[in-house]
PDB file of C-alpha atoms and ligand atoms in Angstrom:
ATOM      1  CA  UNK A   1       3.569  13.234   8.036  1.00  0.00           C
ATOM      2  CA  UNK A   2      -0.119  13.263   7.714  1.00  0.00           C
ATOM      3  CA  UNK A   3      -2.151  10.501   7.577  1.00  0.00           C
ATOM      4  CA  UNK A   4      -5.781  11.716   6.758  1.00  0.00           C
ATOM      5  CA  UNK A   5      -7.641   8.653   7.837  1.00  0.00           C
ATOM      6  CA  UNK A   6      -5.592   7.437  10.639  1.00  0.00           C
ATOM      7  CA  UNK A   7      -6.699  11.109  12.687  1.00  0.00           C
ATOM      8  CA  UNK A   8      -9.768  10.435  14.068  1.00  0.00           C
ATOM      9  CA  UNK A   9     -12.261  13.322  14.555  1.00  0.00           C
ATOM     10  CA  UNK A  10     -13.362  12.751  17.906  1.00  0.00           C
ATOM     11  CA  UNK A  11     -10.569  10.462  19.423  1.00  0.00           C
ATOM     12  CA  UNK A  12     -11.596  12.206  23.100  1.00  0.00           C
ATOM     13  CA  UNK A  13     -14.985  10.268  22.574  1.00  0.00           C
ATOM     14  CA  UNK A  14     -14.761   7.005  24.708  1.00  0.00           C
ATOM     15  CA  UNK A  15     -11.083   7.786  24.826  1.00  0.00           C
ATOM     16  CA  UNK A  16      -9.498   5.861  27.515  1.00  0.00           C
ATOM     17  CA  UNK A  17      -5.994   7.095  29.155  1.00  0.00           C
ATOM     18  CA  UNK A  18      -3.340   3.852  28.812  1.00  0.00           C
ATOM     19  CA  UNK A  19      -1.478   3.520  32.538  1.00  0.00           C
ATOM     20  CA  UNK A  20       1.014   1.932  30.924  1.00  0.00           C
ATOM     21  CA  UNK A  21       2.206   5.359  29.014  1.00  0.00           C
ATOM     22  CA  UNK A  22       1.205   8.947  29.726  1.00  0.00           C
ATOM     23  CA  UNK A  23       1.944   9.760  25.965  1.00  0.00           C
ATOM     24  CA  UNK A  24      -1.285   8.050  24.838  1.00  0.00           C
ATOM     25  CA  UNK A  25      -5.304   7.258  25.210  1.00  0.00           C
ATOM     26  CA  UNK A  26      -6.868   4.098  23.354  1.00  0.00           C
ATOM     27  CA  UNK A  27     -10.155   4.880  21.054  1.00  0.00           C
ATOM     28  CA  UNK A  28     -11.693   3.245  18.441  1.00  0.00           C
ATOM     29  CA  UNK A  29      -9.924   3.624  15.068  1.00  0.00           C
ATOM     30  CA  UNK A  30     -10.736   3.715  11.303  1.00  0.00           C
ATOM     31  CA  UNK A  31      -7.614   1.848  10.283  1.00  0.00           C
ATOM     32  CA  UNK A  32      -8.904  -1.288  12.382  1.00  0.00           C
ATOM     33  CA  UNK A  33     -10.749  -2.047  15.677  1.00  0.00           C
ATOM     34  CA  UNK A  34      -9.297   0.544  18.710  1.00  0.00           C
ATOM     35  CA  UNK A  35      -5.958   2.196  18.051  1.00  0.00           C
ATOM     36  CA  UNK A  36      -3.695   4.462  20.087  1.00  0.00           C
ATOM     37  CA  UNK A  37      -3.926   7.885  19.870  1.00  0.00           C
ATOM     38  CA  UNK A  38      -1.701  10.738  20.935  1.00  0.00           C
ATOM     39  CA  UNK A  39      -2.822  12.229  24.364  1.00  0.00           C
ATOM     40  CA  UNK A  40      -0.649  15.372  23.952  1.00  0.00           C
ATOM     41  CA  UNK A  41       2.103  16.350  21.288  1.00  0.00           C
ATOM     42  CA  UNK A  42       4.626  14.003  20.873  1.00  0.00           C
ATOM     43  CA  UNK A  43       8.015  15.140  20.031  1.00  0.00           C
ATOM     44  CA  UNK A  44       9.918  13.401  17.175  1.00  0.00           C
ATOM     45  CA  UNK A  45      12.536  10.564  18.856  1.00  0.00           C
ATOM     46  CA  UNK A  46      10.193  10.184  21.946  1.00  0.00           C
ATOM     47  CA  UNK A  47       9.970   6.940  23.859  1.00  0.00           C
ATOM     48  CA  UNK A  48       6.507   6.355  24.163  1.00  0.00           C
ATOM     49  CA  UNK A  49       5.461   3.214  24.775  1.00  0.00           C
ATOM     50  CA  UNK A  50       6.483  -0.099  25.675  1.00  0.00           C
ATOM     51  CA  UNK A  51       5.127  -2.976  23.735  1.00  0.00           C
ATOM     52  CA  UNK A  52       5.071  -5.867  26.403  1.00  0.00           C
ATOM     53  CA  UNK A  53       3.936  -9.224  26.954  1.00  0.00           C
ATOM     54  CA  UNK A  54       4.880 -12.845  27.328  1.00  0.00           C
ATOM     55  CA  UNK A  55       8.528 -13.813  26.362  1.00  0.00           C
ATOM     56  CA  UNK A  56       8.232 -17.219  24.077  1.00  0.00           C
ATOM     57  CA  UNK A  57      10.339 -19.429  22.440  1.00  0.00           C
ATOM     58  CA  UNK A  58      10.317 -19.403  18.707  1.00  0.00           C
ATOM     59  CA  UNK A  59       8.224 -22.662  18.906  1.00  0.00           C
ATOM     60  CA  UNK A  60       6.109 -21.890  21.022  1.00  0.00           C
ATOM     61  CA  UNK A  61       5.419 -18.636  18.940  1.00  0.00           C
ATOM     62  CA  UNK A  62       4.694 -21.190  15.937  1.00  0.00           C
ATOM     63  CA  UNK A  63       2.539 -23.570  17.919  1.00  0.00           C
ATOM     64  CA  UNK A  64      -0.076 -19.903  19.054  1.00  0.00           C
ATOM     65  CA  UNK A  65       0.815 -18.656  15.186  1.00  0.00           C
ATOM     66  CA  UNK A  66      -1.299 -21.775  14.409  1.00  0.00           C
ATOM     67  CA  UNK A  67      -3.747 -21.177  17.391  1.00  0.00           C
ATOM     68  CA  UNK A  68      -4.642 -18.151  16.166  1.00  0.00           C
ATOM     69  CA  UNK A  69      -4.986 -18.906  12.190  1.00  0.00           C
ATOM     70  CA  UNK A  70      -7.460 -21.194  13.568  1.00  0.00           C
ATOM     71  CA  UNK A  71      -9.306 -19.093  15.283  1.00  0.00           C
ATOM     72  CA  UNK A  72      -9.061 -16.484  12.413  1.00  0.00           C
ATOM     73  CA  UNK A  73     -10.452 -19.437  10.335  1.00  0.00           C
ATOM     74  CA  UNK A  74     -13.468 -19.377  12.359  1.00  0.00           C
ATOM     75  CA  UNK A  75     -14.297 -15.166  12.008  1.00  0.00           C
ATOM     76  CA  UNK A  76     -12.674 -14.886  15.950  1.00  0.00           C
ATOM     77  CA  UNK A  77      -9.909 -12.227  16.383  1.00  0.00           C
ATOM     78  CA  UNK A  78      -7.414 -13.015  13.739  1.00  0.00           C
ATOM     79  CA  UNK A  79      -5.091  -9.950  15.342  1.00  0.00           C
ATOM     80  CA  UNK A  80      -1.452 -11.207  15.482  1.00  0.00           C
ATOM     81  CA  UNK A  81      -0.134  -9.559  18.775  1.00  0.00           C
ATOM     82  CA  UNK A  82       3.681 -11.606  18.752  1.00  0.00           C
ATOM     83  CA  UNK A  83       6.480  -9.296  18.144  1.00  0.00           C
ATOM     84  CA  UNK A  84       9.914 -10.333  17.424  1.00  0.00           C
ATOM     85  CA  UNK A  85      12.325  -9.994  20.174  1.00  0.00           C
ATOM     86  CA  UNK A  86      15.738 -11.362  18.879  1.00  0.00           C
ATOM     87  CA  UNK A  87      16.567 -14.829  16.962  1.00  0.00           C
ATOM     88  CA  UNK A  88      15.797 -17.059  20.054  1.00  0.00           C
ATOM     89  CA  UNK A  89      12.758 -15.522  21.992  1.00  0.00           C
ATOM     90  CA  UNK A  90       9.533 -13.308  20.764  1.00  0.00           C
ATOM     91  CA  UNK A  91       6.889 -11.433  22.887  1.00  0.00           C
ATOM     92  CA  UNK A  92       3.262 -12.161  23.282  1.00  0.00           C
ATOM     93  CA  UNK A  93       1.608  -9.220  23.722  1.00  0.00           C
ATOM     94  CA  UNK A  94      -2.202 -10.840  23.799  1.00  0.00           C
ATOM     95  CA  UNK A  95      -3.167  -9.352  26.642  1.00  0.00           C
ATOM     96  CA  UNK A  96      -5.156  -6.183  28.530  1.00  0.00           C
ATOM     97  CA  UNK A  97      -2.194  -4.951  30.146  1.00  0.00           C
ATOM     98  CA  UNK A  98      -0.537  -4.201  26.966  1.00  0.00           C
ATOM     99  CA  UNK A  99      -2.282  -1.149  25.391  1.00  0.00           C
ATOM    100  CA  UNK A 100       1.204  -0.948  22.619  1.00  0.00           C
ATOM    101  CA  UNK A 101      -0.952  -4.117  21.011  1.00  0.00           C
ATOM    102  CA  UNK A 102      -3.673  -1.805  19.346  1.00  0.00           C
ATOM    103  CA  UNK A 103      -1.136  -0.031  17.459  1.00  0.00           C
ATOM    104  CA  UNK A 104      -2.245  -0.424  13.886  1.00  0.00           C
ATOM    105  CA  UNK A 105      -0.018  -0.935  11.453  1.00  0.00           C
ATOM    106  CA  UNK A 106       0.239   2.000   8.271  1.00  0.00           C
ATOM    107  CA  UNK A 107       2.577   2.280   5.151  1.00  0.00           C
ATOM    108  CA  UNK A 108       3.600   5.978   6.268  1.00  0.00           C
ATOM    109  CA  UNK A 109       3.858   5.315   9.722  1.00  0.00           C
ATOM    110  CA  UNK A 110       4.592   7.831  12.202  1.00  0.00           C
ATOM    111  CA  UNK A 111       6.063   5.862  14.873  1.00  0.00           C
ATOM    112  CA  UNK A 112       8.381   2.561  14.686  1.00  0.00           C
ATOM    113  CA  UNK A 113       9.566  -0.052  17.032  1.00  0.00           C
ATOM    114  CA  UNK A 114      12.672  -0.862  17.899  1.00  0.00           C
ATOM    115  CA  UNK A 115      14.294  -3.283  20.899  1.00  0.00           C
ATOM    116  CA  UNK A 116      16.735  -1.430  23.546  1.00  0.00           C
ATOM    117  CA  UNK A 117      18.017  -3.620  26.138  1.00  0.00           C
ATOM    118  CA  UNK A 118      15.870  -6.424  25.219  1.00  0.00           C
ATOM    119  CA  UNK A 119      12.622  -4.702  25.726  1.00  0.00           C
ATOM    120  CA  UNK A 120      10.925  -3.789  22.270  1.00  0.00           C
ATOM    121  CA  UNK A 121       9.578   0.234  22.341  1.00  0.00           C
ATOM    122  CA  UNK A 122       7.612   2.042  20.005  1.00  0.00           C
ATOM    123  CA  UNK A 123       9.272   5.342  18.970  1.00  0.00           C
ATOM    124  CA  UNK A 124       8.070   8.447  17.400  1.00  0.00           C
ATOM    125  CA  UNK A 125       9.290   8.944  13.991  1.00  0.00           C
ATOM    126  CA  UNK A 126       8.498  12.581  13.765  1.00  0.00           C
ATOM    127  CA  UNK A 127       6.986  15.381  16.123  1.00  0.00           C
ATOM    128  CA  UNK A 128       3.090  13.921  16.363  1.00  0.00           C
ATOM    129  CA  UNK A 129       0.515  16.090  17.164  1.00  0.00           C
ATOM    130  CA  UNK A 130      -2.761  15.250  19.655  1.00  0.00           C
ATOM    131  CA  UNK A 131      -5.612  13.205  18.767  1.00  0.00           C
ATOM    132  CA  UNK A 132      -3.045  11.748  15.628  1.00  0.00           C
ATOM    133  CA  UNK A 133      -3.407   7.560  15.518  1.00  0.00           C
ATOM    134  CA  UNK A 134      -0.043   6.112  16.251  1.00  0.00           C
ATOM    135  CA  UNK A 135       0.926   3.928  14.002  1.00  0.00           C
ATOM    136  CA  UNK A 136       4.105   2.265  12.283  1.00  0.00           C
ATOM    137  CA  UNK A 137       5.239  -0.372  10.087  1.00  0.00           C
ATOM    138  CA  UNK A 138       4.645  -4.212  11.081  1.00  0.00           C
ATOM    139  CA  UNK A 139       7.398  -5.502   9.084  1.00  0.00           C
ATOM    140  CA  UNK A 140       5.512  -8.524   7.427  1.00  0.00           C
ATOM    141  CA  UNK A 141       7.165 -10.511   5.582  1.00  0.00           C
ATOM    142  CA  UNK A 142       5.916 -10.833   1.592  1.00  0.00           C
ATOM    143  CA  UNK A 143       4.366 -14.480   2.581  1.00  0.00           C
ATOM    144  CA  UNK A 144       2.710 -13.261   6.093  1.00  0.00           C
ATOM    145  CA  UNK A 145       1.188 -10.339   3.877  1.00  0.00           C
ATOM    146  CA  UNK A 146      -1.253 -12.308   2.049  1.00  0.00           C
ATOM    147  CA  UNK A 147      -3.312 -13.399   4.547  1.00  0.00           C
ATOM    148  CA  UNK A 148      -3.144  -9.460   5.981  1.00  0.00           C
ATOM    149  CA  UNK A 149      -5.229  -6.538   4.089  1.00  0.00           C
ATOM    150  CA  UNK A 150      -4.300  -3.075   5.009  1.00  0.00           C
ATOM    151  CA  UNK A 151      -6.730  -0.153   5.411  1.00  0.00           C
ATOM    152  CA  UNK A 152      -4.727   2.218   6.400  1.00  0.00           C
ATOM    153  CA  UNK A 153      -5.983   4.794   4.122  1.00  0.00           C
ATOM    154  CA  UNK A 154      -2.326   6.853   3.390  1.00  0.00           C
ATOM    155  CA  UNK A 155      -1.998   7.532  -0.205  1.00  0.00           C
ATOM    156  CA  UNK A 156       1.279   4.865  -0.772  1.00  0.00           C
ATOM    157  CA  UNK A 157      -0.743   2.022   1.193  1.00  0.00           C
ATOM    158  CA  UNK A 158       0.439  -1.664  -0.635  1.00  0.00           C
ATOM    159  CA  UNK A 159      -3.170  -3.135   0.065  1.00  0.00           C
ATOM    160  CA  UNK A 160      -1.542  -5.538   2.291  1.00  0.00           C
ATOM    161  CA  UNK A 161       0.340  -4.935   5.584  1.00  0.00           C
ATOM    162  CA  UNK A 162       4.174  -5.675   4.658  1.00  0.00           C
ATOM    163  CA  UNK A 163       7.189  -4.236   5.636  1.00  0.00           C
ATOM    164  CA  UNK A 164       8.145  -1.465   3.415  1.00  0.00           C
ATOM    165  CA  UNK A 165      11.246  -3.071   1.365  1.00  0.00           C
ATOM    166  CA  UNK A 166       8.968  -5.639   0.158  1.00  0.00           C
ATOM    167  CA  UNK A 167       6.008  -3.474  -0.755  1.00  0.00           C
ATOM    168  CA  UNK A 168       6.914  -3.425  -4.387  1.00  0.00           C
ATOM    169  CA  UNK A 169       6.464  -7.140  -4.646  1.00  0.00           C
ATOM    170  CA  UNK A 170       2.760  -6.814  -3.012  1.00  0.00           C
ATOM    171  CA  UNK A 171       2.155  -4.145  -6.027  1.00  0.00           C
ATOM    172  CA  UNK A 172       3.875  -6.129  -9.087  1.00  0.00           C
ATOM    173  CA  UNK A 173       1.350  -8.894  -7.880  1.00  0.00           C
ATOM    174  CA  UNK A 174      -1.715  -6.560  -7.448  1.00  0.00           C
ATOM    175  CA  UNK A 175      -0.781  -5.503 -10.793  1.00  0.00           C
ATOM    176  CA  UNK A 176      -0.444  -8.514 -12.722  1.00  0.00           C
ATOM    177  CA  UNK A 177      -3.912  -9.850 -11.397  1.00  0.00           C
ATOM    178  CA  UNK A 178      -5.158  -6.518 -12.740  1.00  0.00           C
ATOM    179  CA  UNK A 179      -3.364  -7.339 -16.215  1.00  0.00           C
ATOM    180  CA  UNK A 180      -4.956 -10.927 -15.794  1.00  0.00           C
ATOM    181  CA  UNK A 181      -8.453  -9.291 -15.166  1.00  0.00           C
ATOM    182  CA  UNK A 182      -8.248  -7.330 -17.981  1.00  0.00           C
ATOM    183  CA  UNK A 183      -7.024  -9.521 -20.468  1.00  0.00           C
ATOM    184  CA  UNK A 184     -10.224 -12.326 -19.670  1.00  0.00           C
ATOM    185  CA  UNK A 185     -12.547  -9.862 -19.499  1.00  0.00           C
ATOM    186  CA  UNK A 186     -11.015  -8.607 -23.515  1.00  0.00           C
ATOM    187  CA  UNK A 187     -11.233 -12.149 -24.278  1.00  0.00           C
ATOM    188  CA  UNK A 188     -14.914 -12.974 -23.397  1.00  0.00           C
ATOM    189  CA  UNK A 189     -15.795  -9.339 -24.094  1.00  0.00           C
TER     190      UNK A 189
HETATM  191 ZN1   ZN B   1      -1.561   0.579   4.121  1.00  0.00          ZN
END
């Protein structure tokens, strides 16, 4: 799958190597801020890195979900680095030692996450060639997406970072704004 803006050209430029995963090297990204990049070619179905962090309670994830609106609010980092670990718990991942947490999201992804034995992974989707940005889908739900503008440059992209079953409903709204637009600017044309 190819991704023309998520492959930088010069991802070896300030590229740092991640400890936590010899798959990858962190470098700054056009999608948003620093991303993760492939260090060598990645073959489809690959483990490659670990997304970890602080295991939370559900409130507790609500209580820093407000924390961090707040401090998006106020032009700090708005990022959203908790991950959904199973009906009870999530994971912080707000922190250094978690590289995984620069992963940006894109609406072709070429990686996605999934939880094996209670520890959430990010997985390569197909065969990923060096110096590609890893990326894969956030899952957003419709509501979380509207605070959450996507750059991720593939040809499909929504606009807004949502999970892909709910991507049409992020377009039907683009487009009726668009209708909206249009029809005001007939009227007091
Ligand atoms: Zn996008």
């Amino acid at each position: 799958m190819a991704i023309s803006k998520s492959v930088s050209k010069s991802p070896k430029l300030r590229a740092r190597r991640a400890a936590a995963s010899p798959w990858v090297v962190t470098a700054d990204s056009a999608i948003h801020g620093r991303g993760v990049y492939a260090r060598t070619f990645i073959p489809a179905g690959t483990k490659i890195i670990e997304y970890t962090g602080e295991r939370i309670t559900k409130a507790e994830s609500a209580r820093r979900e407000i924390l961090r609106a707040r401090r998006q609010q106020r032009g700090g980092d708005g990022c959203v680095y908790i991950f959904e670990l199973n009906r009870r718990y999530d994971v912080d991942g707000r922190n250094r030692g978690n590289p995984a947490r620069l992963i940006n999201h894109s609406c072709e992804p070429n990686c996605r996450s999934d939880i094996i034995r209670g520890r959430i992974w990010i997985l390569a989707i197909d065969d990923i060639p060096p110096g590609t940005e890893l990326t894969f889908d956030y899952g957003y739900t419709y509501a979380e997406s509207l605070n959450h503008r996507c750059r991720c440059g593939a040809p499909s992209c929504a606009g807004y970072i949502v999970d892909a079953n709910h991507r049409w409903r992020v377009r039907r709204r683009l487009a009726l704004s668009e209708a909206r637009r249009a029809a005001v600017g007939a009227a007091t044309a």
